[in-house]
mmCIF file with all atom_site columns, C-alpha atoms and ligand atoms in Angstrom:
data_model
loop_
_atom_site.group_PDB
_atom_site.id
_atom_site.type_symbol
_atom_site.label_atom_id
_atom_site.label_alt_id
_atom_site.label_comp_id
_atom_site.label_asym_id
_atom_site.label_entity_id
_atom_site.label_seq_id
_atom_site.pdbx_PDB_ins_code
_atom_site.Cartn_x
_atom_site.Cartn_y
_atom_site.Cartn_z
_atom_site.occupancy
_atom_site.B_iso_or_equiv
_atom_site.pdbx_formal_charge
_atom_site.auth_seq_id
_atom_site.auth_comp_id
_atom_site.auth_asym_id
_atom_site.auth_atom_id
_atom_site.pdbx_PDB_model_num
ATOM   1   C CA  . MET T 1 1   ? -0.105 5.815  15.464 1.00 0.00 ? 30  MET T CA  1
ATOM   2   C CA  . SER T 1 2   ? -1.229 8.638  17.757 1.00 0.00 ? 31  SER T CA  1
ATOM   3   C CA  . ALA T 1 3   ? -1.135 8.493  21.557 1.00 0.00 ? 32  ALA T CA  1
ATOM   4   C CA  . PRO T 1 4   ? -4.153 7.397  23.657 1.00 0.00 ? 33  PRO T CA  1
ATOM   5   C CA  . ALA T 1 5   ? -6.724 10.208 24.009 1.00 0.00 ? 34  ALA T CA  1
ATOM   6   C CA  . ALA T 1 6   ? -5.899 11.019 27.661 1.00 0.00 ? 35  ALA T CA  1
ATOM   7   C CA  . LEU T 1 7   ? -2.185 11.389 26.900 1.00 0.00 ? 36  LEU T CA  1
ATOM   8   C CA  . ARG T 1 8   ? -2.916 13.437 23.761 1.00 0.00 ? 37  ARG T CA  1
ATOM   9   C CA  . GLU T 1 9   ? -5.089 15.799 25.803 1.00 0.00 ? 38  GLU T CA  1
ATOM   10  C CA  . LEU T 1 10  ? -2.447 16.153 28.526 1.00 0.00 ? 39  LEU T CA  1
ATOM   11  C CA  . LEU T 1 11  ? 0.308  16.880 26.005 1.00 0.00 ? 40  LEU T CA  1
ATOM   12  C CA  . LEU T 1 12  ? -1.827 19.281 23.947 1.00 0.00 ? 41  LEU T CA  1
ATOM   13  C CA  . SER T 1 13  ? -2.800 21.194 27.092 1.00 0.00 ? 42  SER T CA  1
ATOM   14  C CA  . ARG T 1 14  ? 0.898  21.838 27.808 1.00 0.00 ? 43  ARG T CA  1
ATOM   15  C CA  . ILE T 1 15  ? 1.839  23.145 24.336 1.00 0.00 ? 44  ILE T CA  1
ATOM   16  C CA  . ALA T 1 16  ? 1.322  26.869 23.861 1.00 0.00 ? 45  ALA T CA  1
ATOM   17  C CA  . ASP T 1 17  ? 0.387  28.486 20.540 1.00 0.00 ? 46  ASP T CA  1
ATOM   18  C CA  . VAL T 1 18  ? 2.452  31.611 19.936 1.00 0.00 ? 47  VAL T CA  1
ATOM   19  C CA  . PRO T 1 19  ? 1.180  33.555 16.913 1.00 0.00 ? 48  PRO T CA  1
ATOM   20  C CA  . ASP T 1 20  ? 3.570  35.317 14.536 1.00 0.00 ? 49  ASP T CA  1
ATOM   21  C CA  . TYR T 1 21  ? 6.772  33.780 15.967 1.00 0.00 ? 50  TYR T CA  1
ATOM   22  C CA  . PRO T 1 22  ? 9.503  33.778 14.740 1.00 0.00 ? 51  PRO T CA  1
ATOM   23  C CA  . LYS T 1 23  ? 7.929  35.676 11.855 1.00 0.00 ? 52  LYS T CA  1
ATOM   24  C CA  . PRO T 1 24  ? 4.488  36.901 10.817 1.00 0.00 ? 53  PRO T CA  1
ATOM   25  C CA  . GLY T 1 25  ? 2.090  34.162 9.764  1.00 0.00 ? 54  GLY T CA  1
ATOM   26  C CA  . VAL T 1 26  ? 3.782  31.356 11.746 1.00 0.00 ? 55  VAL T CA  1
ATOM   27  C CA  . MET T 1 27  ? 1.933  29.752 14.680 1.00 0.00 ? 56  MET T CA  1
ATOM   28  C CA  . PHE T 1 28  ? 4.813  28.595 16.877 1.00 0.00 ? 57  PHE T CA  1
ATOM   29  C CA  . LYS T 1 29  ? 4.214  25.495 19.022 1.00 0.00 ? 58  LYS T CA  1
ATOM   30  C CA  . ASP T 1 30  ? 5.994  26.213 22.293 1.00 0.00 ? 59  ASP T CA  1
ATOM   31  C CA  . ILE T 1 31  ? 6.797  23.064 24.307 1.00 0.00 ? 60  ILE T CA  1
ATOM   32  C CA  . THR T 1 32  ? 8.350  24.856 27.310 1.00 0.00 ? 61  THR T CA  1
ATOM   33  C CA  . PRO T 1 33  ? 5.172  24.526 29.470 1.00 0.00 ? 62  PRO T CA  1
ATOM   34  C CA  . LEU T 1 34  ? 5.264  20.760 28.828 1.00 0.00 ? 63  LEU T CA  1
ATOM   35  C CA  . LEU T 1 35  ? 8.942  20.554 29.808 1.00 0.00 ? 64  LEU T CA  1
ATOM   36  C CA  . ALA T 1 36  ? 8.166  22.426 33.024 1.00 0.00 ? 65  ALA T CA  1
ATOM   37  C CA  . ASP T 1 37  ? 5.522  19.853 34.069 1.00 0.00 ? 66  ASP T CA  1
ATOM   38  C CA  . PRO T 1 38  ? 7.246  16.676 35.313 1.00 0.00 ? 67  PRO T CA  1
ATOM   39  C CA  . ALA T 1 39  ? 4.086  14.575 34.990 1.00 0.00 ? 68  ALA T CA  1
ATOM   40  C CA  . ALA T 1 40  ? 3.569  15.563 31.348 1.00 0.00 ? 69  ALA T CA  1
ATOM   41  C CA  . PHE T 1 41  ? 7.276  15.378 30.468 1.00 0.00 ? 70  PHE T CA  1
ATOM   42  C CA  . GLY T 1 42  ? 7.501  11.983 32.176 1.00 0.00 ? 71  GLY T CA  1
ATOM   43  C CA  . ALA T 1 43  ? 4.441  10.661 30.324 1.00 0.00 ? 72  ALA T CA  1
ATOM   44  C CA  . LEU T 1 44  ? 5.908  11.897 27.026 1.00 0.00 ? 73  LEU T CA  1
ATOM   45  C CA  . THR T 1 45  ? 9.246  10.247 27.818 1.00 0.00 ? 74  THR T CA  1
ATOM   46  C CA  . ASP T 1 46  ? 7.521  6.960  28.658 1.00 0.00 ? 75  ASP T CA  1
ATOM   47  C CA  . ALA T 1 47  ? 5.469  7.032  25.448 1.00 0.00 ? 76  ALA T CA  1
ATOM   48  C CA  . LEU T 1 48  ? 8.513  7.678  23.262 1.00 0.00 ? 77  LEU T CA  1
ATOM   49  C CA  . ALA T 1 49  ? 10.572 5.053  25.113 1.00 0.00 ? 78  ALA T CA  1
ATOM   50  C CA  . GLY T 1 50  ? 7.749  2.591  24.408 1.00 0.00 ? 79  GLY T CA  1
ATOM   51  C CA  . LEU T 1 51  ? 8.141  3.343  20.694 1.00 0.00 ? 80  LEU T CA  1
ATOM   52  C CA  . CYS T 1 52  ? 11.854 2.491  20.919 1.00 0.00 ? 81  CYS T CA  1
ATOM   53  C CA  . GLU T 1 53  ? 10.888 -0.948 22.179 1.00 0.00 ? 82  GLU T CA  1
ATOM   54  C CA  . ARG T 1 54  ? 7.996  -1.419 19.743 1.00 0.00 ? 83  ARG T CA  1
ATOM   55  C CA  . HIS T 1 55  ? 10.190 -0.638 16.741 1.00 0.00 ? 84  HIS T CA  1
ATOM   56  C CA  . GLY T 1 56  ? 13.265 -2.525 17.943 1.00 0.00 ? 85  GLY T CA  1
ATOM   57  C CA  . ALA T 1 57  ? 15.586 0.483  18.149 1.00 0.00 ? 86  ALA T CA  1
ATOM   58  C CA  . ASP T 1 58  ? 19.251 0.015  19.117 1.00 0.00 ? 87  ASP T CA  1
ATOM   59  C CA  . LYS T 1 59  ? 20.051 3.757  19.241 1.00 0.00 ? 88  LYS T CA  1
ATOM   60  C CA  . VAL T 1 60  ? 18.179 7.041  19.611 1.00 0.00 ? 89  VAL T CA  1
ATOM   61  C CA  . VAL T 1 61  ? 19.050 10.013 17.387 1.00 0.00 ? 90  VAL T CA  1
ATOM   62  C CA  . GLY T 1 62  ? 17.942 13.465 18.562 1.00 0.00 ? 91  GLY T CA  1
ATOM   63  C CA  . LEU T 1 63  ? 17.733 16.508 16.279 1.00 0.00 ? 92  LEU T CA  1
ATOM   64  C CA  . GLU T 1 64  ? 19.190 19.782 17.564 1.00 0.00 ? 93  GLU T CA  1
ATOM   65  C CA  . ALA T 1 65  ? 18.025 21.552 19.609 1.00 0.00 ? 94  ALA T CA  1
ATOM   66  C CA  . ARG T 1 66  ? 14.540 20.787 20.887 1.00 0.00 ? 95  ARG T CA  1
ATOM   67  C CA  . GLY T 1 67  ? 14.867 17.191 19.745 1.00 0.00 ? 96  GLY T CA  1
ATOM   68  C CA  . PHE T 1 68  ? 17.776 16.784 22.189 1.00 0.00 ? 97  PHE T CA  1
ATOM   69  C CA  . ILE T 1 69  ? 15.561 17.724 25.132 1.00 0.00 ? 98  ILE T CA  1
ATOM   70  C CA  . LEU T 1 70  ? 13.117 14.931 24.324 1.00 0.00 ? 99  LEU T CA  1
ATOM   71  C CA  . ALA T 1 71  ? 15.458 12.275 22.928 1.00 0.00 ? 100 ALA T CA  1
ATOM   72  C CA  . ALA T 1 72  ? 18.077 12.251 25.703 1.00 0.00 ? 101 ALA T CA  1
ATOM   73  C CA  . PRO T 1 73  ? 15.742 11.180 28.555 1.00 0.00 ? 102 PRO T CA  1
ATOM   74  C CA  . VAL T 1 74  ? 14.026 8.733  26.198 1.00 0.00 ? 103 VAL T CA  1
ATOM   75  C CA  . ALA T 1 75  ? 17.370 7.077  25.431 1.00 0.00 ? 104 ALA T CA  1
ATOM   76  C CA  . VAL T 1 76  ? 18.132 6.751  29.151 1.00 0.00 ? 105 VAL T CA  1
ATOM   77  C CA  . ARG T 1 77  ? 14.628 5.403  29.886 1.00 0.00 ? 106 ARG T CA  1
ATOM   78  C CA  . ALA T 1 78  ? 14.900 2.902  27.021 1.00 0.00 ? 107 ALA T CA  1
ATOM   79  C CA  . GLY T 1 79  ? 18.435 1.853  28.007 1.00 0.00 ? 108 GLY T CA  1
ATOM   80  C CA  . LEU T 1 80  ? 19.840 2.925  24.626 1.00 0.00 ? 109 LEU T CA  1
ATOM   81  C CA  . GLY T 1 81  ? 22.673 5.171  23.483 1.00 0.00 ? 110 GLY T CA  1
ATOM   82  C CA  . PHE T 1 82  ? 21.912 8.724  22.373 1.00 0.00 ? 111 PHE T CA  1
ATOM   83  C CA  . VAL T 1 83  ? 23.396 10.251 19.206 1.00 0.00 ? 112 VAL T CA  1
ATOM   84  C CA  . PRO T 1 84  ? 23.128 13.988 18.507 1.00 0.00 ? 113 PRO T CA  1
ATOM   85  C CA  . VAL T 1 85  ? 22.502 15.277 14.995 1.00 0.00 ? 114 VAL T CA  1
ATOM   86  C CA  . ARG T 1 86  ? 23.724 18.871 15.130 1.00 0.00 ? 115 ARG T CA  1
ATOM   87  C CA  . LYS T 1 87  ? 23.551 21.967 13.030 1.00 0.00 ? 116 LYS T CA  1
ATOM   88  C CA  . ALA T 1 88  ? 26.714 22.231 10.914 1.00 0.00 ? 117 ALA T CA  1
ATOM   89  C CA  . GLY T 1 89  ? 29.996 23.187 12.579 1.00 0.00 ? 118 GLY T CA  1
ATOM   90  C CA  . LYS T 1 90  ? 29.230 22.046 16.151 1.00 0.00 ? 119 LYS T CA  1
ATOM   91  C CA  . LEU T 1 91  ? 30.687 18.531 16.322 1.00 0.00 ? 120 LEU T CA  1
ATOM   92  C CA  . PRO T 1 92  ? 34.427 18.120 16.950 1.00 0.00 ? 121 PRO T CA  1
ATOM   93  C CA  . GLY T 1 93  ? 35.109 14.804 15.208 1.00 0.00 ? 122 GLY T CA  1
ATOM   94  C CA  . THR T 1 94  ? 34.894 13.615 11.606 1.00 0.00 ? 123 THR T CA  1
ATOM   95  C CA  . THR T 1 95  ? 31.343 14.230 10.441 1.00 0.00 ? 124 THR T CA  1
ATOM   96  C CA  . LEU T 1 96  ? 28.872 13.294 7.743  1.00 0.00 ? 125 LEU T CA  1
ATOM   97  C CA  . GLY T 1 97  ? 26.909 16.342 6.563  1.00 0.00 ? 126 GLY T CA  1
ATOM   98  C CA  . GLN T 1 98  ? 23.598 16.690 4.801  1.00 0.00 ? 127 GLN T CA  1
ATOM   99  C CA  . SER T 1 99  ? 22.115 19.905 3.432  1.00 0.00 ? 128 SER T CA  1
ATOM   100 C CA  . TYR T 1 100 ? 18.397 20.301 2.899  1.00 0.00 ? 129 TYR T CA  1
ATOM   101 C CA  . GLU T 1 101 ? 15.832 22.778 1.651  1.00 0.00 ? 130 GLU T CA  1
ATOM   102 C CA  . LEU T 1 102 ? 14.011 25.053 4.051  1.00 0.00 ? 131 LEU T CA  1
ATOM   103 C CA  . GLU T 1 103 ? 10.972 27.134 3.168  1.00 0.00 ? 132 GLU T CA  1
ATOM   104 C CA  . TYR T 1 104 ? 13.482 29.833 2.215  1.00 0.00 ? 133 TYR T CA  1
ATOM   105 C CA  . GLY T 1 105 ? 17.121 28.866 1.539  1.00 0.00 ? 134 GLY T CA  1
ATOM   106 C CA  . THR T 1 106 ? 19.059 25.832 2.750  1.00 0.00 ? 135 THR T CA  1
ATOM   107 C CA  . ALA T 1 107 ? 20.464 24.431 6.014  1.00 0.00 ? 136 ALA T CA  1
ATOM   108 C CA  . GLU T 1 108 ? 22.932 21.683 6.919  1.00 0.00 ? 137 GLU T CA  1
ATOM   109 C CA  . ILE T 1 109 ? 23.034 19.132 9.716  1.00 0.00 ? 138 ILE T CA  1
ATOM   110 C CA  . GLU T 1 110 ? 25.877 16.837 10.767 1.00 0.00 ? 139 GLU T CA  1
ATOM   111 C CA  . MET T 1 111 ? 26.483 13.622 12.703 1.00 0.00 ? 140 MET T CA  1
ATOM   112 C CA  . HIS T 1 112 ? 29.758 12.043 13.811 1.00 0.00 ? 141 HIS T CA  1
ATOM   113 C CA  . ALA T 1 113 ? 30.742 9.589  11.082 1.00 0.00 ? 142 ALA T CA  1
ATOM   114 C CA  . ASP T 1 114 ? 31.396 6.804  13.634 1.00 0.00 ? 143 ASP T CA  1
ATOM   115 C CA  . ALA T 1 115 ? 28.337 7.430  15.823 1.00 0.00 ? 144 ALA T CA  1
ATOM   116 C CA  . LEU T 1 116 ? 26.361 4.518  14.394 1.00 0.00 ? 145 LEU T CA  1
ATOM   117 C CA  . LYS T 1 117 ? 27.456 0.965  13.619 1.00 0.00 ? 146 LYS T CA  1
ATOM   118 C CA  . PRO T 1 118 ? 26.459 -0.638 10.313 1.00 0.00 ? 147 PRO T CA  1
ATOM   119 C CA  . GLY T 1 119 ? 23.134 -2.415 10.713 1.00 0.00 ? 148 GLY T CA  1
ATOM   120 C CA  . GLU T 1 120 ? 22.120 -0.658 13.924 1.00 0.00 ? 149 GLU T CA  1
ATOM   121 C CA  . ARG T 1 121 ? 18.445 0.276  14.069 1.00 0.00 ? 150 ARG T CA  1
ATOM   122 C CA  . VAL T 1 122 ? 17.883 3.937  14.820 1.00 0.00 ? 151 VAL T CA  1
ATOM   123 C CA  . LEU T 1 123 ? 14.800 5.797  16.058 1.00 0.00 ? 152 LEU T CA  1
ATOM   124 C CA  . VAL T 1 124 ? 14.885 9.531  15.226 1.00 0.00 ? 153 VAL T CA  1
ATOM   125 C CA  . ILE T 1 125 ? 13.179 11.787 17.777 1.00 0.00 ? 154 ILE T CA  1
ATOM   126 C CA  . ASP T 1 126 ? 12.173 15.437 17.397 1.00 0.00 ? 155 ASP T CA  1
ATOM   127 C CA  . ASP T 1 127 ? 9.570  17.741 18.881 1.00 0.00 ? 156 ASP T CA  1
ATOM   128 C CA  . VAL T 1 128 ? 7.839  18.974 15.714 1.00 0.00 ? 157 VAL T CA  1
ATOM   129 C CA  . LEU T 1 129 ? 7.482  17.653 12.176 1.00 0.00 ? 158 LEU T CA  1
ATOM   130 C CA  . ALA T 1 130 ? 6.732  20.690 10.004 1.00 0.00 ? 159 ALA T CA  1
ATOM   131 C CA  . THR T 1 131 ? 7.858  20.520 6.348  1.00 0.00 ? 160 THR T CA  1
ATOM   132 C CA  . GLY T 1 132 ? 9.828  17.330 7.087  1.00 0.00 ? 161 GLY T CA  1
ATOM   133 C CA  . GLY T 1 133 ? 13.100 18.729 5.739  1.00 0.00 ? 162 GLY T CA  1
ATOM   134 C CA  . THR T 1 134 ? 15.103 18.271 8.938  1.00 0.00 ? 163 THR T CA  1
ATOM   135 C CA  . ALA T 1 135 ? 13.880 14.738 9.593  1.00 0.00 ? 164 ALA T CA  1
ATOM   136 C CA  . ASP T 1 136 ? 14.421 13.738 5.954  1.00 0.00 ? 165 ASP T CA  1
ATOM   137 C CA  . ALA T 1 137 ? 18.037 14.955 6.059  1.00 0.00 ? 166 ALA T CA  1
ATOM   138 C CA  . SER T 1 138 ? 18.609 12.945 9.260  1.00 0.00 ? 167 SER T CA  1
ATOM   139 C CA  . LEU T 1 139 ? 17.367 9.768  7.552  1.00 0.00 ? 168 LEU T CA  1
ATOM   140 C CA  . GLN T 1 140 ? 19.886 10.327 4.765  1.00 0.00 ? 169 GLN T CA  1
ATOM   141 C CA  . LEU T 1 141 ? 22.706 10.694 7.334  1.00 0.00 ? 170 LEU T CA  1
ATOM   142 C CA  . ILE T 1 142 ? 21.669 7.488  9.109  1.00 0.00 ? 171 ILE T CA  1
ATOM   143 C CA  . ARG T 1 143 ? 21.603 5.503  5.882  1.00 0.00 ? 172 ARG T CA  1
ATOM   144 C CA  . ARG T 1 144 ? 24.930 6.960  4.720  1.00 0.00 ? 173 ARG T CA  1
ATOM   145 C CA  . ALA T 1 145 ? 26.417 5.739  8.027  1.00 0.00 ? 174 ALA T CA  1
ATOM   146 C CA  . GLY T 1 146 ? 25.249 2.233  7.085  1.00 0.00 ? 175 GLY T CA  1
ATOM   147 C CA  . ALA T 1 147 ? 22.610 2.073  9.819  1.00 0.00 ? 176 ALA T CA  1
ATOM   148 C CA  . GLU T 1 148 ? 18.928 1.221  9.483  1.00 0.00 ? 177 GLU T CA  1
ATOM   149 C CA  . VAL T 1 149 ? 15.982 3.515  10.158 1.00 0.00 ? 178 VAL T CA  1
ATOM   150 C CA  . ALA T 1 150 ? 13.700 1.969  12.803 1.00 0.00 ? 179 ALA T CA  1
ATOM   151 C CA  . GLY T 1 151 ? 11.373 4.980  12.532 1.00 0.00 ? 180 GLY T CA  1
ATOM   152 C CA  . VAL T 1 152 ? 10.809 8.649  13.210 1.00 0.00 ? 181 VAL T CA  1
ATOM   153 C CA  . ALA T 1 153 ? 8.891  9.744  16.309 1.00 0.00 ? 182 ALA T CA  1
ATOM   154 C CA  . VAL T 1 154 ? 7.701  13.287 16.960 1.00 0.00 ? 183 VAL T CA  1
ATOM   155 C CA  . LEU T 1 155 ? 5.649  14.866 19.687 1.00 0.00 ? 184 LEU T CA  1
ATOM   156 C CA  . MET T 1 156 ? 3.647  16.926 17.196 1.00 0.00 ? 185 MET T CA  1
ATOM   157 C CA  . GLU T 1 157 ? 3.030  16.757 13.446 1.00 0.00 ? 186 GLU T CA  1
ATOM   158 C CA  . LEU T 1 158 ? 1.814  19.907 11.696 1.00 0.00 ? 187 LEU T CA  1
ATOM   159 C CA  . GLY T 1 159 ? -0.398 18.090 9.210  1.00 0.00 ? 188 GLY T CA  1
ATOM   160 C CA  . PHE T 1 160 ? -1.134 21.122 7.048  1.00 0.00 ? 189 PHE T CA  1
ATOM   161 C CA  . LEU T 1 161 ? 2.572  21.408 6.084  1.00 0.00 ? 190 LEU T CA  1
ATOM   162 C CA  . ALA T 1 162 ? 2.562  17.909 4.541  1.00 0.00 ? 191 ALA T CA  1
ATOM   163 C CA  . GLY T 1 163 ? 5.859  16.834 6.139  1.00 0.00 ? 192 GLY T CA  1
ATOM   164 C CA  . ARG T 1 164 ? 4.619  13.238 6.194  1.00 0.00 ? 193 ARG T CA  1
ATOM   165 C CA  . GLN T 1 165 ? 4.361  13.257 2.387  1.00 0.00 ? 194 GLN T CA  1
ATOM   166 C CA  . ARG T 1 166 ? 7.841  14.777 2.030  1.00 0.00 ? 195 ARG T CA  1
ATOM   167 C CA  . LEU T 1 167 ? 9.293  12.189 4.402  1.00 0.00 ? 196 LEU T CA  1
ATOM   168 C CA  . GLU T 1 168 ? 7.609  9.139  2.891  1.00 0.00 ? 197 GLU T CA  1
ATOM   169 C CA  . PRO T 1 169 ? 10.226 8.276  0.222  1.00 0.00 ? 198 PRO T CA  1
ATOM   170 C CA  . GLY T 1 170 ? 13.054 8.595  2.776  1.00 0.00 ? 199 GLY T CA  1
ATOM   171 C CA  . LEU T 1 171 ? 11.258 6.401  5.305  1.00 0.00 ? 200 LEU T CA  1
ATOM   172 C CA  . LYS T 1 172 ? 11.296 3.477  2.838  1.00 0.00 ? 201 LYS T CA  1
ATOM   173 C CA  . GLY T 1 173 ? 8.483  1.818  4.771  1.00 0.00 ? 202 GLY T CA  1
ATOM   174 C CA  . ALA T 1 174 ? 9.717  2.672  8.289  1.00 0.00 ? 203 ALA T CA  1
ATOM   175 C CA  . PRO T 1 175 ? 7.025  4.174  10.541 1.00 0.00 ? 204 PRO T CA  1
ATOM   176 C CA  . LEU T 1 176 ? 6.459  7.865  11.253 1.00 0.00 ? 205 LEU T CA  1
ATOM   177 C CA  . GLU T 1 177 ? 4.903  8.120  14.719 1.00 0.00 ? 206 GLU T CA  1
ATOM   178 C CA  . ALA T 1 178 ? 3.292  11.409 15.768 1.00 0.00 ? 207 ALA T CA  1
ATOM   179 C CA  . LEU T 1 179 ? 1.802  11.454 19.274 1.00 0.00 ? 208 LEU T CA  1
ATOM   180 C CA  . ILE T 1 180 ? -0.306 14.486 18.292 1.00 0.00 ? 209 ILE T CA  1
ATOM   181 C CA  . THR T 1 181 ? -1.331 15.772 14.854 1.00 0.00 ? 210 THR T CA  1
ATOM   182 C CA  . VAL T 1 182 ? -2.725 19.263 14.380 1.00 0.00 ? 211 VAL T CA  1
HETATM 183 O O1  . PRP R 2 .   ? 10.027 19.768 9.538  1.00 0.00 ? 511 PRP R O1  1
HETATM 184 P P1  . PRP R 2 .   ? 10.879 20.985 9.414  1.00 0.00 ? 511 PRP R P1  1
HETATM 185 O O2  . PRP R 2 .   ? 10.283 22.023 8.514  1.00 0.00 ? 511 PRP R O2  1
HETATM 186 O O3  . PRP R 2 .   ? 12.297 20.679 9.058  1.00 0.00 ? 511 PRP R O3  1
HETATM 187 O O4  . PRP R 2 .   ? 10.869 21.705 10.837 1.00 0.00 ? 511 PRP R O4  1
HETATM 188 C C1  . PRP R 2 .   ? 10.989 21.003 12.035 1.00 0.00 ? 511 PRP R C1  1
HETATM 189 C C2  . PRP R 2 .   ? 12.232 21.378 12.761 1.00 0.00 ? 511 PRP R C2  1
HETATM 190 O O5  . PRP R 2 .   ? 12.175 22.788 13.073 1.00 0.00 ? 511 PRP R O5  1
HETATM 191 C C3  . PRP R 2 .   ? 12.430 22.954 14.459 1.00 0.00 ? 511 PRP R C3  1
HETATM 192 O O6  . PRP R 2 .   ? 13.787 23.108 14.695 1.00 0.00 ? 511 PRP R O6  1
HETATM 193 P P2  . PRP R 2 .   ? 14.592 24.450 14.461 1.00 0.00 ? 511 PRP R P2  1
HETATM 194 O O7  . PRP R 2 .   ? 15.410 24.295 13.204 1.00 0.00 ? 511 PRP R O7  1
HETATM 195 O O8  . PRP R 2 .   ? 13.664 25.615 14.546 1.00 0.00 ? 511 PRP R O8  1
HETATM 196 O O9  . PRP R 2 .   ? 15.639 24.453 15.615 1.00 0.00 ? 511 PRP R O9  1
HETATM 197 P P3  . PRP R 2 .   ? 15.617 24.406 17.216 1.00 0.00 ? 511 PRP R P3  1
HETATM 198 O O10 . PRP R 2 .   ? 15.156 23.023 17.613 1.00 0.00 ? 511 PRP R O10 1
HETATM 199 O O11 . PRP R 2 .   ? 17.059 24.616 17.480 1.00 0.00 ? 511 PRP R O11 1
HETATM 200 O O12 . PRP R 2 .   ? 14.718 25.470 17.743 1.00 0.00 ? 511 PRP R O12 1
HETATM 201 C C4  . PRP R 2 .   ? 11.929 21.663 15.090 1.00 0.00 ? 511 PRP R C4  1
HETATM 202 O O13 . PRP R 2 .   ? 12.514 21.452 16.364 1.00 0.00 ? 511 PRP R O13 1
HETATM 203 C C5  . PRP R 2 .   ? 12.336 20.640 14.077 1.00 0.00 ? 511 PRP R C5  1
HETATM 204 O O14 . PRP R 2 .   ? 13.662 20.165 14.253 1.00 0.00 ? 511 PRP R O14 1
HETATM 205 N N1  . ADE R 3 .   ? 5.277  26.115 13.892 1.00 0.00 ? 512 ADE R N1  1
HETATM 206 C C1  . ADE R 3 .   ? 6.318  25.570 14.518 1.00 0.00 ? 512 ADE R C1  1
HETATM 207 N N2  . ADE R 3 .   ? 6.348  25.514 15.871 1.00 0.00 ? 512 ADE R N2  1
HETATM 208 C C2  . ADE R 3 .   ? 7.402  24.963 16.507 1.00 0.00 ? 512 ADE R C2  1
HETATM 209 N N3  . ADE R 3 .   ? 8.454  24.458 15.880 1.00 0.00 ? 512 ADE R N3  1
HETATM 210 C C3  . ADE R 3 .   ? 8.483  24.493 14.551 1.00 0.00 ? 512 ADE R C3  1
HETATM 211 N N4  . ADE R 3 .   ? 9.398  24.056 13.644 1.00 0.00 ? 512 ADE R N4  1
HETATM 212 C C4  . ADE R 3 .   ? 8.936  24.338 12.418 1.00 0.00 ? 512 ADE R C4  1
HETATM 213 N N5  . ADE R 3 .   ? 7.746  24.940 12.475 1.00 0.00 ? 512 ADE R N5  1
HETATM 214 C C5  . ADE R 3 .   ? 7.430  25.048 13.801 1.00 0.00 ? 512 ADE R C5  1
#
């Protein structure tokens, strides 16, 4: 479900389009103006915290790095624990790792193996859903830890990259919430 029109407009107005970054042909969605506006950042945090409640989340997982910026205040606002999913090699404890396909090549993300309890319901939060590869890998980590996926929530879905379609099998019926779709 997308956000109410007034919130969508506020959020969209604070996301900058940066052409040809980080490489030619990519339109980068820069959320730093949104983060710099406490009213917009607060409204985003409230909306995502509301999704934690609606979907019965017990924990919030944030995806490095921009996902951390959004997910951490949401977890505090929702009164839930925050779990970081990091790029490989950054977590000190025993980890579960999951590699995934990028547009070119592969990448790997990791989560502490004991970060989630079996049966806990987890909401995954990130800023952008593009091809869906990162979010899909996080769902595999959550399930391998024995936890349940309450849903995935993103600020912005890039509809033309069909990440929703890529993510659908991994969601297994859990919701994908995008406050804005472009
Ligand atoms: O749907 P996908 O095609 O997987 O792309 C989406 C991911 O790409 C970006 O992260 P990036 O890896 O650029 O890292 P950053 O957050 O550290 O900038 C974004 O924050 C998402 O996590
Ligand atoms: N176009 C884009 N803008 C911002 N973050 C992204 N992650 C993947 N594609 C992106």
